C-alpha cells in the first residue's frame, strides 16, 4: 500500500524516454529490542506521571511496543525487496492515475476492514491513560471556561455601554422632539401674526385709498358746486320781515349744506335729520328736495335729511 501511494505521488508531466521509476521507499533504521524499549520507555513516565501504574503493566506495554516495531521492520524489508516498474511514455500519465486510484481504493478498503485496537488490555494501563485523557479534557474545559467567562464579561461591559448610549440617544431624541414642537408652535403663531398683520395692513391700505378717493370726490364735488352753484350776491341776502331791523345772516354754500347732511347721516345714522337754519338759502333747499337728494321730516317740515343712497 505504501508503494502504491509513493507511486501515485510521482509528478504527472514525466519527460523521460525509457522508463518512469517510482520513488524508493523510506528505509527505517533497524533497531534492537533494547533500543526500542529505551525509546518507548522515555514516554511512559508522561503516561504514568499522575497515576499509579504497576511494574507488570509497564512491562506489558513495552512488549507490545516491541512487537509493533518488529512488524514495521518486516514491512520495511518487504518494501526493499520490491523493484522498480518500467512504464511506456504514452501510458505514463494514465498509469500513474490508475495506480493512484488503486492505492486510494486499497487504503479505503483497509480502513473499512480495520477495527479499533486497544493499546493494551491491562486495566491498570487503561485506567492510567483514561485518567490522563480526563485530566487533559479537564484542563481544556477549564481553559475554555475561563475564555468564555472573560468573553461574557467583555460582552456585559459592551452591553452596558450600548444601553447607556441608547439612553443618551433617547434623551437627545426627546429633547429634539420638544424643540421641534416648540418651533412648530412658534411658527404657527408667527404665521398667524403675520396673517393678522398682513390683513391689518391691507385694511389700512384700503382705508387710505378710500380716504384719498373720498378727498378726490369731495374736491371734484366742491369744484362742480362752486362753478355751477355759486353763492348769491351780497345784496340779495335775506332779512327777516319784522318791523324791527336785525343784522343780515351769512349764507352758506350748497357744498357746505351737503357736507352737513353727509356728516349727520354718518355720525348719527339713527337720527340723520338736520334743522333748517337761516343760513340755508331756500332755493338750495328746494333744489335738493325737488331732485330727491334730500327728504323732509314727515312731521317737521323744518328738518331735512340726506337720501339714503347706500340702502
Coordinates of C-alpha atoms in Angstrom, one line a residue:
X1 CA 0.0 0.0 0.0
X2 CA 2.8 2.4 0.8
X3 CA 4.5 1.6 -2.5
X4 CA 1.3 2.4 -4.4
X5 CA 0.9 5.7 -2.6
X6 CA 4.5 6.6 -3.3
X7 CA 4.0 5.8 -7.0
X8 CA 0.8 7.9 -7.1
X9 CA 2.6 10.9 -5.7
X10 CA 5.0 10.9 -8.7
X11 CA 4.6 14.1 -10.9
X12 CA 2.3 13.6 -13.9
X13 CA 4.4 15.5 -16.5
X14 CA 7.2 13.0 -17.0
X15 CA 9.6 13.6 -19.9
X16 CA 11.8 10.5 -19.5
X17 CA 12.5 8.5 -22.7
X18 CA 13.0 5.0 -21.4
X19 CA 11.1 4.5 -18.2
X20 CA 9.4 6.1 -15.2
X21 CA 10.7 5.0 -11.9
X22 CA 8.7 5.2 -8.7
X23 CA 10.5 6.8 -5.7
X24 CA 12.3 4.4 -3.4
X25 CA 10.6 3.9 0.0
X26 CA 11.9 5.4 3.1
X27 CA 14.2 3.0 4.9
X28 CA 13.8 2.6 8.6
X29 CA 17.0 2.0 10.5
X30 CA 16.9 -1.4 12.3
X31 CA 16.9 -1.3 16.0
X32 CA 17.2 -4.0 18.5
X33 CA 14.8 -4.7 21.3
X34 CA 16.8 -2.8 23.8
X35 CA 16.8 0.2 21.6
X36 CA 13.0 0.1 21.1
X37 CA 12.4 -0.5 24.8
X38 CA 14.5 2.5 25.7
X39 CA 12.8 4.7 23.1
X40 CA 9.3 3.9 24.3
X41 CA 10.3 3.9 27.9
X42 CA 11.0 7.7 27.5
X43 CA 7.3 8.4 27.0
X44 CA 6.0 6.1 29.7
X45 CA 6.7 8.5 32.6
X46 CA 4.3 11.0 30.9
X47 CA 1.6 8.5 30.9
X48 CA 2.1 7.3 34.5
X49 CA 3.1 10.7 35.9
X50 CA -0.1 11.4 37.8
X51 CA -1.3 7.8 38.3
X52 CA -0.1 4.7 40.0
X53 CA 0.8 2.1 37.3
X54 CA 2.2 -1.3 38.4
X55 CA 5.5 -2.6 37.0
X56 CA 3.9 -5.5 35.2
X57 CA 1.6 -3.2 33.3
X58 CA 4.6 -1.1 32.2
X59 CA 6.5 -4.2 31.0
X60 CA 3.4 -5.4 29.1
X61 CA 3.1 -2.1 27.4
X62 CA 6.8 -2.2 26.4
X63 CA 6.4 -5.7 25.0
X64 CA 3.5 -4.5 22.8
X65 CA 5.6 -1.6 21.5
X66 CA 8.4 -4.0 20.6
X67 CA 6.0 -6.3 18.7
X68 CA 4.6 -3.3 16.7
X69 CA 8.2 -2.2 16.0
X70 CA 9.1 -5.7 14.7
X71 CA 6.0 -5.6 12.4
X72 CA 7.1 -2.2 11.0
X73 CA 10.6 -3.6 10.3
X74 CA 9.1 -6.6 8.4
X75 CA 7.0 -4.3 6.3
X76 CA 10.1 -2.2 5.6
X77 CA 12.1 -5.3 4.4
X78 CA 9.3 -6.3 2.1
X79 CA 9.3 -2.9 0.6
X80 CA 13.0 -3.1 0.0
X81 CA 12.6 -6.3 -2.0
X82 CA 10.1 -4.6 -4.4
X83 CA 11.8 -3.5 -7.6
X84 CA 11.0 -0.6 -9.9
X85 CA 8.5 -0.8 -12.7
X86 CA 9.0 0.5 -16.2
X87 CA 6.2 2.4 -17.9
X88 CA 5.9 3.4 -21.5
X89 CA 5.9 7.1 -22.2
X90 CA 2.5 7.1 -23.9
X91 CA 0.8 5.3 -20.9
X92 CA 2.7 7.2 -18.2
X93 CA 0.0 9.6 -17.2
X94 CA -2.8 7.1 -17.4
X95 CA -0.8 4.5 -15.5
X96 CA 0.0 7.0 -12.8
X97 CA -3.6 7.9 -12.4
X98 CA -4.6 4.2 -12.3
X99 CA -2.0 3.4 -9.7
X100 CA -3.2 6.4 -7.6
X101 CA -6.8 5.1 -7.9
X102 CA -5.7 1.6 -6.9
X103 CA -3.7 2.9 -3.9
X104 CA -6.7 5.1 -2.7
X105 CA -9.1 2.2 -3.1
X106 CA -6.8 -0.2 -1.3
X107 CA -6.3 2.3 1.5
X108 CA -10.1 2.9 1.8
X109 CA -10.8 -0.9 1.9
X110 CA -8.1 -1.3 4.5
X111 CA -9.6 1.4 6.7
X112 CA -13.1 -0.1 6.3
X113 CA -11.9 -3.6 7.4
X114 CA -9.8 -2.3 10.2
X115 CA -11.4 -2.2 13.7
X116 CA -10.2 0.0 16.5
X117 CA -7.5 -1.7 18.5
X118 CA -6.7 -1.1 22.1
X119 CA -3.2 -0.2 23.1
X120 CA -3.3 -2.7 25.9
X121 CA -5.8 -4.9 27.6
X122 CA -4.3 -4.3 31.0
X123 CA -6.9 -2.4 33.2
X124 CA -4.2 -0.6 35.1
X125 CA -2.7 0.8 31.9
X126 CA -6.2 1.8 30.5
X127 CA -7.0 3.4 33.9
X128 CA -3.8 5.4 33.8
X129 CA -4.4 6.5 30.2
X130 CA -8.0 7.3 30.9
X131 CA -7.0 9.5 33.9
X132 CA -4.5 11.3 31.7
X133 CA -7.1 11.9 29.0
X134 CA -9.6 13.1 31.5
X135 CA -7.0 15.5 33.0
X136 CA -6.3 16.9 29.6
X137 CA -10.0 17.3 28.9
X138 CA -10.4 19.0 32.3
X139 CA -7.6 21.4 31.6
X140 CA -9.0 22.2 28.1
X141 CA -12.5 22.7 29.5
X142 CA -11.2 25.0 32.3
X143 CA -9.3 27.0 29.6
X144 CA -12.5 27.2 27.5
X145 CA -14.5 28.2 30.6
X146 CA -12.1 31.0 31.5
X147 CA -12.2 32.2 27.9
X148 CA -16.0 32.1 27.8
X149 CA -16.2 33.9 31.2
X150 CA -13.8 36.7 30.1
X151 CA -15.8 36.9 26.8
X152 CA -19.0 37.2 28.7
X153 CA -17.6 39.8 31.0
X154 CA -16.5 41.8 28.0
X155 CA -19.9 41.4 26.4
X156 CA -21.6 42.6 29.6
X157 CA -19.4 45.7 29.6
X158 CA -20.2 46.3 25.9
X159 CA -23.9 45.8 26.6
X160 CA -23.8 48.4 29.5
X161 CA -22.1 50.9 27.2
X162 CA -24.6 50.3 24.5
X163 CA -27.5 50.7 26.9
X164 CA -26.1 53.9 28.2
X165 CA -25.5 55.2 24.7
X166 CA -29.1 54.1 23.8
X167 CA -30.5 56.0 26.8
X168 CA -28.5 59.1 25.9
X169 CA -29.8 58.9 22.3
X170 CA -33.3 58.6 23.6
X171 CA -32.9 61.7 25.8
X172 CA -31.4 63.6 22.9
X173 CA -34.3 62.5 20.7
X174 CA -36.9 63.6 23.3
X175 CA -35.1 67.0 23.6
X176 CA -35.2 67.4 19.8
X177 CA -38.8 66.4 19.7
X178 CA -39.6 69.0 22.3
X179 CA -37.6 71.7 20.4
X180 CA -39.4 70.7 17.2
X181 CA -42.9 71.0 18.9
X182 CA -41.9 74.5 20.3
X183 CA -40.6 75.5 16.9
X184 CA -43.8 74.4 15.2
X185 CA -45.9 76.3 17.8
X186 CA -43.8 79.4 17.3
X187 CA -44.0 79.1 13.5
X188 CA -47.8 78.7 13.7
X189 CA -48.0 81.8 16.0
X190 CA -45.8 83.8 13.7
X191 CA -47.7 82.7 10.7
X192 CA -51.0 83.8 12.4
X193 CA -49.4 87.1 13.5
X194 CA -48.1 87.6 10.0
X195 CA -51.5 86.9 8.5
X196 CA -53.1 89.3 11.0
X197 CA -50.5 91.9 10.3
X198 CA -50.9 91.4 6.6
X199 CA -54.7 91.7 6.9
X200 CA -54.3 94.8 9.1
X201 CA -52.0 96.4 6.5
X202 CA -54.4 95.5 3.7
X203 CA -57.3 97.1 5.6
X204 CA -55.1 100.2 6.3
X205 CA -54.2 100.4 2.6
X206 CA -57.9 100.1 1.7
X207 CA -58.9 102.8 4.2
X208 CA -56.1 105.1 2.9
X209 CA -57.3 104.5 -0.7
X210 CA -60.9 105.2 0.4
X211 CA -59.8 108.4 2.1
X212 CA -57.9 109.5 -0.9
X213 CA -60.8 108.6 -3.2
X214 CA -63.2 110.5 -0.8
X215 CA -61.0 113.6 -0.8
X216 CA -60.9 113.4 -4.6
X217 CA -64.7 113.1 -4.8
X218 CA -65.2 115.9 -2.3
X219 CA -62.8 118.2 -4.2
X220 CA -64.5 117.3 -7.5
X221 CA -67.9 118.0 -6.0
X222 CA -66.7 121.2 -4.5
X223 CA -65.3 122.4 -7.7
X224 CA -68.5 121.4 -9.5
X225 CA -70.7 123.2 -7.0
X226 CA -68.6 126.3 -6.9
X227 CA -68.7 126.5 -10.6
X228 CA -72.4 125.9 -11.2
X229 CA -74.0 126.8 -7.8
X230 CA -72.2 129.9 -6.5
X231 CA -73.3 131.9 -3.5
X232 CA -76.0 134.6 -4.1
X233 CA -74.9 138.2 -4.3
X234 CA -74.4 140.2 -1.1
X235 CA -77.3 142.5 -2.0
X236 CA -79.6 139.5 -2.1
X237 CA -79.0 138.4 1.5
X238 CA -82.3 137.7 3.2
X239 CA -83.6 139.5 6.2
X240 CA -86.5 138.7 8.4
X241 CA -89.6 140.8 7.6
X242 CA -90.1 142.2 11.1
X243 CA -90.8 145.7 12.0
X244 CA -87.5 145.9 13.9
X245 CA -84.3 145.7 11.8
X246 CA -81.9 142.8 12.5
X247 CA -78.5 142.1 11.1
X248 CA -78.2 140.1 8.0
X249 CA -77.4 136.3 8.3
X250 CA -74.4 135.0 6.3
X251 CA -75.5 132.2 3.9
X252 CA -73.5 129.0 3.3
X253 CA -72.8 127.4 0.0
X254 CA -74.5 124.3 -1.4
X255 CA -71.3 122.4 -0.8
X256 CA -71.4 123.1 2.9
X257 CA -75.0 122.1 3.1
X258 CA -74.3 118.8 1.5
X259 CA -71.3 118.2 3.9
X260 CA -73.6 118.9 6.9
X261 CA -76.1 116.4 5.7
X262 CA -73.5 113.8 4.9
X263 CA -71.7 114.1 8.2
X264 CA -75.0 113.9 10.1
X265 CA -76.1 110.7 8.3
X266 CA -72.7 109.2 9.0
X267 CA -72.3 110.2 12.7
X268 CA -75.9 109.5 13.8
X269 CA -77.5 107.2 11.3
X270 CA -80.4 106.6 13.7
X271 CA -81.1 110.4 13.7
X272 CA -80.0 111.8 10.3
X273 CA -82.3 114.9 10.2
X274 CA -80.8 118.5 10.2
X275 CA -82.8 121.5 11.2
X276 CA -83.0 124.2 8.5
X277 CA -81.4 127.4 9.8
X278 CA -81.5 130.9 8.4
X279 CA -78.0 130.3 6.8
X280 CA -79.5 127.7 4.4
X281 CA -80.5 129.5 1.2
X282 CA -84.1 128.4 0.4
X283 CA -83.5 127.9 -3.3
X284 CA -80.8 125.4 -2.5
X285 CA -83.2 123.6 -0.1
X286 CA -85.9 123.5 -2.8
X287 CA -83.3 122.2 -5.3
X288 CA -82.2 119.3 -3.0
X289 CA -85.8 118.4 -2.3
X290 CA -87.0 118.6 -5.9
X291 CA -84.3 116.3 -7.2
X292 CA -84.6 113.7 -4.4
X293 CA -81.2 114.4 -2.9
X294 CA -82.8 115.4 0.5
X295 CA -86.1 114.5 2.2
X296 CA -88.2 116.4 4.7
X297 CA -89.2 115.1 8.0
X298 CA -92.7 113.7 7.8
X299 CA -93.8 115.6 10.9
X300 CA -91.5 118.6 11.0
X301 CA -91.1 120.5 7.7
X302 CA -88.1 122.5 9.1
X303 CA -86.0 119.4 9.3
X304 CA -84.4 117.5 6.3
X305 CA -82.1 114.6 5.8
X306 CA -79.9 113.2 3.1
X307 CA -81.4 110.4 0.9
X308 CA -80.0 107.0 1.9
X309 CA -78.5 106.1 -1.4
X310 CA -76.4 103.3 0.2
X311 CA -79.5 101.4 1.4

